[in-house]
Coordinates of C-alpha atoms in Angstrom, one line a residue:
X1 CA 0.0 0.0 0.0
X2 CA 3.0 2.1 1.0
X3 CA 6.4 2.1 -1.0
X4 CA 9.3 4.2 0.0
X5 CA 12.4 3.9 -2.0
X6 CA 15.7 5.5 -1.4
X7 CA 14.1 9.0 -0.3
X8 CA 16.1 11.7 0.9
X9 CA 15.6 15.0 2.6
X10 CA 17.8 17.3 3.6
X11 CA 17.2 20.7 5.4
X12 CA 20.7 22.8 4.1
X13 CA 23.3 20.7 5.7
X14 CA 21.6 18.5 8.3
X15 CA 20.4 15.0 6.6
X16 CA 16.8 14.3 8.2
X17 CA 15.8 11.2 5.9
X18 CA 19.1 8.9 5.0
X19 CA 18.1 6.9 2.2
X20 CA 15.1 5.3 3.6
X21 CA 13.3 2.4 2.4
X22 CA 9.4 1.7 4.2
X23 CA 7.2 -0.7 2.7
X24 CA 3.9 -0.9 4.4
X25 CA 1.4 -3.3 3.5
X26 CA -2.2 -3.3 3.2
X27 CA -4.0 -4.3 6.4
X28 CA -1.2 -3.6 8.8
X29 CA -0.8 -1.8 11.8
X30 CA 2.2 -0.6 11.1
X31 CA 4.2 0.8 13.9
X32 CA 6.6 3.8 13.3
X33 CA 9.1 4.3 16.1
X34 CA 12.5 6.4 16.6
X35 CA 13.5 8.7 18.9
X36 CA 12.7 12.6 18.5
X37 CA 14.5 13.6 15.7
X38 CA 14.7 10.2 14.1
X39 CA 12.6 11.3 11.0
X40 CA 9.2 10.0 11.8
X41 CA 7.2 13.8 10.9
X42 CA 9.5 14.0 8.4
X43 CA 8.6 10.9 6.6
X44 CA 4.9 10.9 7.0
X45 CA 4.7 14.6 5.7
X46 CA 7.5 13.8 2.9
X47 CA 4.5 10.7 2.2
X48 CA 1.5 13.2 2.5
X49 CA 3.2 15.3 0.0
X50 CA 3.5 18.4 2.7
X51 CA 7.2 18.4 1.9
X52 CA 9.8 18.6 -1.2
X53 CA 12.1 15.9 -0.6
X54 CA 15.7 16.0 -2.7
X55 CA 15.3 11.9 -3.8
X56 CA 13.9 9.0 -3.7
X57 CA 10.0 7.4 -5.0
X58 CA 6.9 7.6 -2.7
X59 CA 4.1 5.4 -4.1
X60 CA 0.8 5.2 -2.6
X61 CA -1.7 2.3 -3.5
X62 CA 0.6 1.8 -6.4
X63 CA 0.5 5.0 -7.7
X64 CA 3.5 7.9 -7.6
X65 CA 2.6 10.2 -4.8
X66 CA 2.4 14.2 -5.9
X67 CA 1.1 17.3 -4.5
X68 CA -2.1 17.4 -6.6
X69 CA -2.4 13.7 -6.1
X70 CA -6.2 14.4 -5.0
X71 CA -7.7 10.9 -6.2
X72 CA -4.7 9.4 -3.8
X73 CA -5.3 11.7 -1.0
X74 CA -9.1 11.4 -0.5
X75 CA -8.4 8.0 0.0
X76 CA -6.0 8.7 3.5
X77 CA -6.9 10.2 6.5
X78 CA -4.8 12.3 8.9
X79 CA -5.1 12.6 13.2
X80 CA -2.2 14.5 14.0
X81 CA -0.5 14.4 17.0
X82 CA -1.8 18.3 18.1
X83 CA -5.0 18.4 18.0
X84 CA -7.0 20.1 15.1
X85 CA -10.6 21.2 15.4
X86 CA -12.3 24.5 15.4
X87 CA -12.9 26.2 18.2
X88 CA -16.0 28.1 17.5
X89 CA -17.7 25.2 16.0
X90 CA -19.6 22.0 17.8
X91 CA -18.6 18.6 17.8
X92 CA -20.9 17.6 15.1
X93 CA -20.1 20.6 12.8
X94 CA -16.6 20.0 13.2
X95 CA -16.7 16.0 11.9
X96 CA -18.9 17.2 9.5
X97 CA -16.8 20.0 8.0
X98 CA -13.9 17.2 7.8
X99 CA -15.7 15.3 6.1
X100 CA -17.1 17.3 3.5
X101 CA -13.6 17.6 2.2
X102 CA -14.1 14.5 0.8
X103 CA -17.4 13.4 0.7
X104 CA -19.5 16.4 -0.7
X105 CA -22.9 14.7 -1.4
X106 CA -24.8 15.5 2.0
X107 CA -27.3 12.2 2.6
X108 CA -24.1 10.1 2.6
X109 CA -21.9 12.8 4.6
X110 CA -24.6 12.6 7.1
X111 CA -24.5 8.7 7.5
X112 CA -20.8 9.2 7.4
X113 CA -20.6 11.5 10.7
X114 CA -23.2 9.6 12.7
X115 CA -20.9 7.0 12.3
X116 CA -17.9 8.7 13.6
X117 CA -20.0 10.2 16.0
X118 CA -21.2 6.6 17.4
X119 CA -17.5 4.9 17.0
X120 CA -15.7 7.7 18.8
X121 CA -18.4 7.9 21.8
X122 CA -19.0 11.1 21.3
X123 CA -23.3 10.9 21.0
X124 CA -23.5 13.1 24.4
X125 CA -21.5 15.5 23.7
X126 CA -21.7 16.2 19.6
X127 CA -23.7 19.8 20.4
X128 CA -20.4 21.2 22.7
X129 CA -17.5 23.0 21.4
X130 CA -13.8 21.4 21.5
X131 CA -13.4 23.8 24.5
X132 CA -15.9 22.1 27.0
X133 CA -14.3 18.8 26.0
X134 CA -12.1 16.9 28.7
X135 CA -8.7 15.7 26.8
X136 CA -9.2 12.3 26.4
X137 CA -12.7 14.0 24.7
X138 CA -10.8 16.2 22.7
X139 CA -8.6 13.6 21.5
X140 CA -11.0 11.3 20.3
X141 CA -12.8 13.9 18.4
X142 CA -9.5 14.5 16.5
X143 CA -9.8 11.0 15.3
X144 CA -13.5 11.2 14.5
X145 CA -12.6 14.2 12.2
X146 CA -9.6 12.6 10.5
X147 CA -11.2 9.3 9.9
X148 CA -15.3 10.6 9.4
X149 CA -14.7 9.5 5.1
X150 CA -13.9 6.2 5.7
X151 CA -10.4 6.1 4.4
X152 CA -8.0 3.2 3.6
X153 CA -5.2 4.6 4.8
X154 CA -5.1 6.0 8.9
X155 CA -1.8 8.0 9.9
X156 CA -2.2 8.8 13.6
X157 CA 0.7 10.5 15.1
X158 CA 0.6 10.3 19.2
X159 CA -3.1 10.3 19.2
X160 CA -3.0 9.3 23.0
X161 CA -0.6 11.9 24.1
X162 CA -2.0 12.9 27.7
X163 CA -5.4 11.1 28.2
X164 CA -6.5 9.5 31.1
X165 CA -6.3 5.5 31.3
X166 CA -9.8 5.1 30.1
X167 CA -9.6 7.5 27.0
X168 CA -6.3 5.5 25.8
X169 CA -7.8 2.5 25.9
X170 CA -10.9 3.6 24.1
X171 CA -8.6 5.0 21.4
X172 CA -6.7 2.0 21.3
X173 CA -9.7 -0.7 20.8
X174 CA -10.7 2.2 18.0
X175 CA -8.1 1.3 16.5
X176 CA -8.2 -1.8 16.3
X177 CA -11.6 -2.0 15.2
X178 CA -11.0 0.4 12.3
X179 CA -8.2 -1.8 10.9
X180 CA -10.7 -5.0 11.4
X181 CA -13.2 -3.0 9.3
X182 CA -10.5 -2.6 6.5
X183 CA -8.3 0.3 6.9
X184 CA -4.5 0.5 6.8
X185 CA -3.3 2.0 10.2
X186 CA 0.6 3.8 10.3
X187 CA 0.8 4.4 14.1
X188 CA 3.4 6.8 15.7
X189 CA 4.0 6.9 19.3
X190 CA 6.4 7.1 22.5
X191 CA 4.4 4.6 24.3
X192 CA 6.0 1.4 23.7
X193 CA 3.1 -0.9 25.6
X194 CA 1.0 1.0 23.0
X195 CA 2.6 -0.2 19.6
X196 CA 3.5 -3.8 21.4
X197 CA -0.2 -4.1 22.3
X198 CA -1.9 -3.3 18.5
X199 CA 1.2 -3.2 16.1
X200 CA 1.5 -6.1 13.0
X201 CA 4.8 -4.9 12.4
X202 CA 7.3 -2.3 13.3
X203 CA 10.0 -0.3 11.8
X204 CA 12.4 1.8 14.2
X205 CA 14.1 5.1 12.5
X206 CA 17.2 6.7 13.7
X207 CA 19.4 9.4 12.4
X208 CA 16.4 9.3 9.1
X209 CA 17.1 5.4 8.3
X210 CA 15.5 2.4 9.0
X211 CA 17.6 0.6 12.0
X212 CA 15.1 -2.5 12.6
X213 CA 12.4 -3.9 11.1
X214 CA 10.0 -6.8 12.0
X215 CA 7.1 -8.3 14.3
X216 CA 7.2 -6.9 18.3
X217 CA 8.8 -11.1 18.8
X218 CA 11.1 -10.7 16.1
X219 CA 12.2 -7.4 17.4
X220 CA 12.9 -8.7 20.5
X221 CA 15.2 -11.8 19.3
X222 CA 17.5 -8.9 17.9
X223 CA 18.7 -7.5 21.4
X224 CA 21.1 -9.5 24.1
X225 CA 18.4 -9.4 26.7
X226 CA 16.7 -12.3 27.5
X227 CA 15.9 -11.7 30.9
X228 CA 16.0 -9.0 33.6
X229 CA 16.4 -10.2 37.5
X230 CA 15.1 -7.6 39.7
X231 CA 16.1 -8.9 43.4
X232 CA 15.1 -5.8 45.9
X233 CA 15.9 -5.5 49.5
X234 CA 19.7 -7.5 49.4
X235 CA 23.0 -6.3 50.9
X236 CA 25.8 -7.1 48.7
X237 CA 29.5 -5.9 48.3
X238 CA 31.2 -4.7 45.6
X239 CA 33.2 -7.8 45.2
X240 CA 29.7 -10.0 45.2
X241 CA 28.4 -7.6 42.8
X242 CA 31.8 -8.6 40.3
X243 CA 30.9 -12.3 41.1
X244 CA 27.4 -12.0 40.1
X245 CA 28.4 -10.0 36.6
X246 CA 31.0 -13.4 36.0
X247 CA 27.8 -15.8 36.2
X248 CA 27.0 -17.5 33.4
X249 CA 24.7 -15.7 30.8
X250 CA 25.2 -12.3 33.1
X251 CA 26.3 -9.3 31.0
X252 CA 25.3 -6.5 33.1
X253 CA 25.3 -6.2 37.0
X254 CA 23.4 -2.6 38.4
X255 CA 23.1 -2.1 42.1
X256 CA 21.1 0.5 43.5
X257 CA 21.5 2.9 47.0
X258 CA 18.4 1.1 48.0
X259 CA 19.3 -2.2 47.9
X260 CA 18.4 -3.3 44.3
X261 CA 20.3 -5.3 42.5
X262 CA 19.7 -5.6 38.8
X263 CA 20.3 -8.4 36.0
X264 CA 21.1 -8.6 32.6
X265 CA 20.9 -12.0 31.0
X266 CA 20.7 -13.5 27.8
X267 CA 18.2 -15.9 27.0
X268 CA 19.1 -18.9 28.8
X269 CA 16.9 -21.4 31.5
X270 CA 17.9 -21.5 35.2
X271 CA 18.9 -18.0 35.1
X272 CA 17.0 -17.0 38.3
X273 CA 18.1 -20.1 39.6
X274 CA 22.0 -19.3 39.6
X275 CA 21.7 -15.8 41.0
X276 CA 19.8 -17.2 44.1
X277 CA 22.1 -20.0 45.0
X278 CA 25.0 -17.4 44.5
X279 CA 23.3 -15.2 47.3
X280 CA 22.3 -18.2 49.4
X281 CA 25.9 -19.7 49.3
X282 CA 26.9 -15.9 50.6
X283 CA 24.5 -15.9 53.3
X284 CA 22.9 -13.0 51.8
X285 CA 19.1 -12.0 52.5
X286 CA 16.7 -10.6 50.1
X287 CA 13.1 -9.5 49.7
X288 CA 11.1 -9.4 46.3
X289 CA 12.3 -11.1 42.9
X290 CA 11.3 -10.1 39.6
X291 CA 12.1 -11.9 36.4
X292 CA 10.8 -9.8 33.4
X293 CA 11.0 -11.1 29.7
X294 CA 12.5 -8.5 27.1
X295 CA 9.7 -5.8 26.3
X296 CA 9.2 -3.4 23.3
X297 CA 11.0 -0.5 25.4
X298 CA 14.2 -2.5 25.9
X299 CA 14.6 -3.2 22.3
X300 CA 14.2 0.1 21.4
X301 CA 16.7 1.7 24.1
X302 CA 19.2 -1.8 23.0
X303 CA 18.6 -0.9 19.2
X304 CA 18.8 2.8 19.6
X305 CA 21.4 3.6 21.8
X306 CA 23.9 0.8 20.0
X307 CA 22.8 3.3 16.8
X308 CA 24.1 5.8 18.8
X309 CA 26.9 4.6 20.2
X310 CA 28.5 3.5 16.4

């Protein structure tokens, strides 16, 4: 649905998209992740058209993307990550304004916005202005707007950026349920439980390239964690600190002021196992153990920062 080839942007010296190469396909929810500054605006807007890049093909439902590219464009819809509504205008006008920009006949715009109306939850409050709106509200009416035509393609960029718990998971089973009735989601956030929770496939940008690709458990084969040992409330010194780090399988050894000593292993059984009977051959008490399995967050801060680093 989405083909990016070898496109480049530059802004005078500074390099924000490196020769990158996306290929989303259709019925994906396709998760875009890098850092700030990684190229993620830059992309989308470079794929909406909104920007001149210097090289490189954009091809949208198999067709070459271009500014006046209005058969394309009707067919996308848009939530970015501030929100855009007008102020002076009610719920319901507002959807319906959107909406009109692509669907002009008014018996099927109507059907359209009661629609996004009903699959936002926004039937109680479609006669207030954006202003009376809580921000989880607020939020959802964004996506009611950008998504009121029915479009194939859905860009959201940070569409839960500071709702409440409730509002985020409304929005997130949205979204869901608008790829299940057909439409091709690109998904941008700094929530990693987010994208691991509703993504198909991810792609993480840094420094404007694409630096891993792949399902969340595909991802997460790619890093040396395999498992982090969280063992609170234990008294070590430093030389039983170096002795843990020489276990088997251990690769990094943190200990905190309050007594926490954390574990770095690759994937390997029994883990848990050795670091206890270390501490029970050394007389050493401790409280609560935790053994956590790679998640979205560590891959990205493993991926990224070796980017980084190289």
């Amino acid at each position: 649905m989405v083909h990016i080839e070898n496109l480049v942007k530059r802004y005078g010296s500074m390099v924000a998209l490196d020769h990158l190469n996306l290929d989303i396909r259709e019925g994906e929810i396709f998760g875009l992740l890098g850092p700030n500054g990684s190229g993620k605006t830059t992309a989308i807007n470079c794929m909406l058209a909104l920007l001149k890049y210097d090289k490189g093909t954009i091809r949208l439902f198999g067709e070459e993307m271009q500014p006046d590219s209005y058969d394309l464009k009707r067919q996308i819809g848009v939530v970015p990550q501030n929100v855009a509504v007008f102020e002076q205008m009610t719920v319901r006008e507002n959807i319906d304004y959107f909406c009109s920009l692509y669907v002009p006949q008014k018996a099927e715009r109507k059907k359209l916005v009661e629609e996004a109306i009903a699959f936002a939850g926004l039937e109680d409050y479609q006669k207030m202005l954006p202003r009376k709106l809580s921000g989880g509200l607020l939020r959802r009416l964004n996506i009611a707007c950008g998504i009121a035509h029915r479009p194939r393609l859905i860009i959201l960029d940070e569409p839960t950026v500071a709702v409440d718990p409730q509002s985020r998971n409304r929005i997130l089973e949205g979204i869901v349920e608008l790829n299940r009735q057909g439409s091709t989601i690109i998904y941008t956030s700094h929530y990693m439980e987010e994208v691991e929770q509703i993504c198909t496939r991810i792609v993480i940008l840094n420094h404007g390239r694409s630096i891993a690709s792949g399902t969340s458990e595909e991802l997460k084969q790619m890093i040396k964690t395999g498992e982090t040992i969280v063992i609170e409330g234990v008294d070590l010194k430093e030389e039983q600190q170096e002795a843990i780090g020489r276990l088997p399988h251990v690769f990094e050894v943190t200990y905190s002021a309050q007594k926490t000593l954390t574990v770095k292993c690759t994937s390997a059984q029994h883990n848990v196992v050795r670091i206890l009977n270390y501490l029970q051959e050394q007389n050493a008490a401790f409280g609560r153990v935790l053994s956590e399995l790679p998640t979205l967050n560590d891959v990205f801060l493993e991926i990224t920062g070796k980017e980084l680093r190289d």
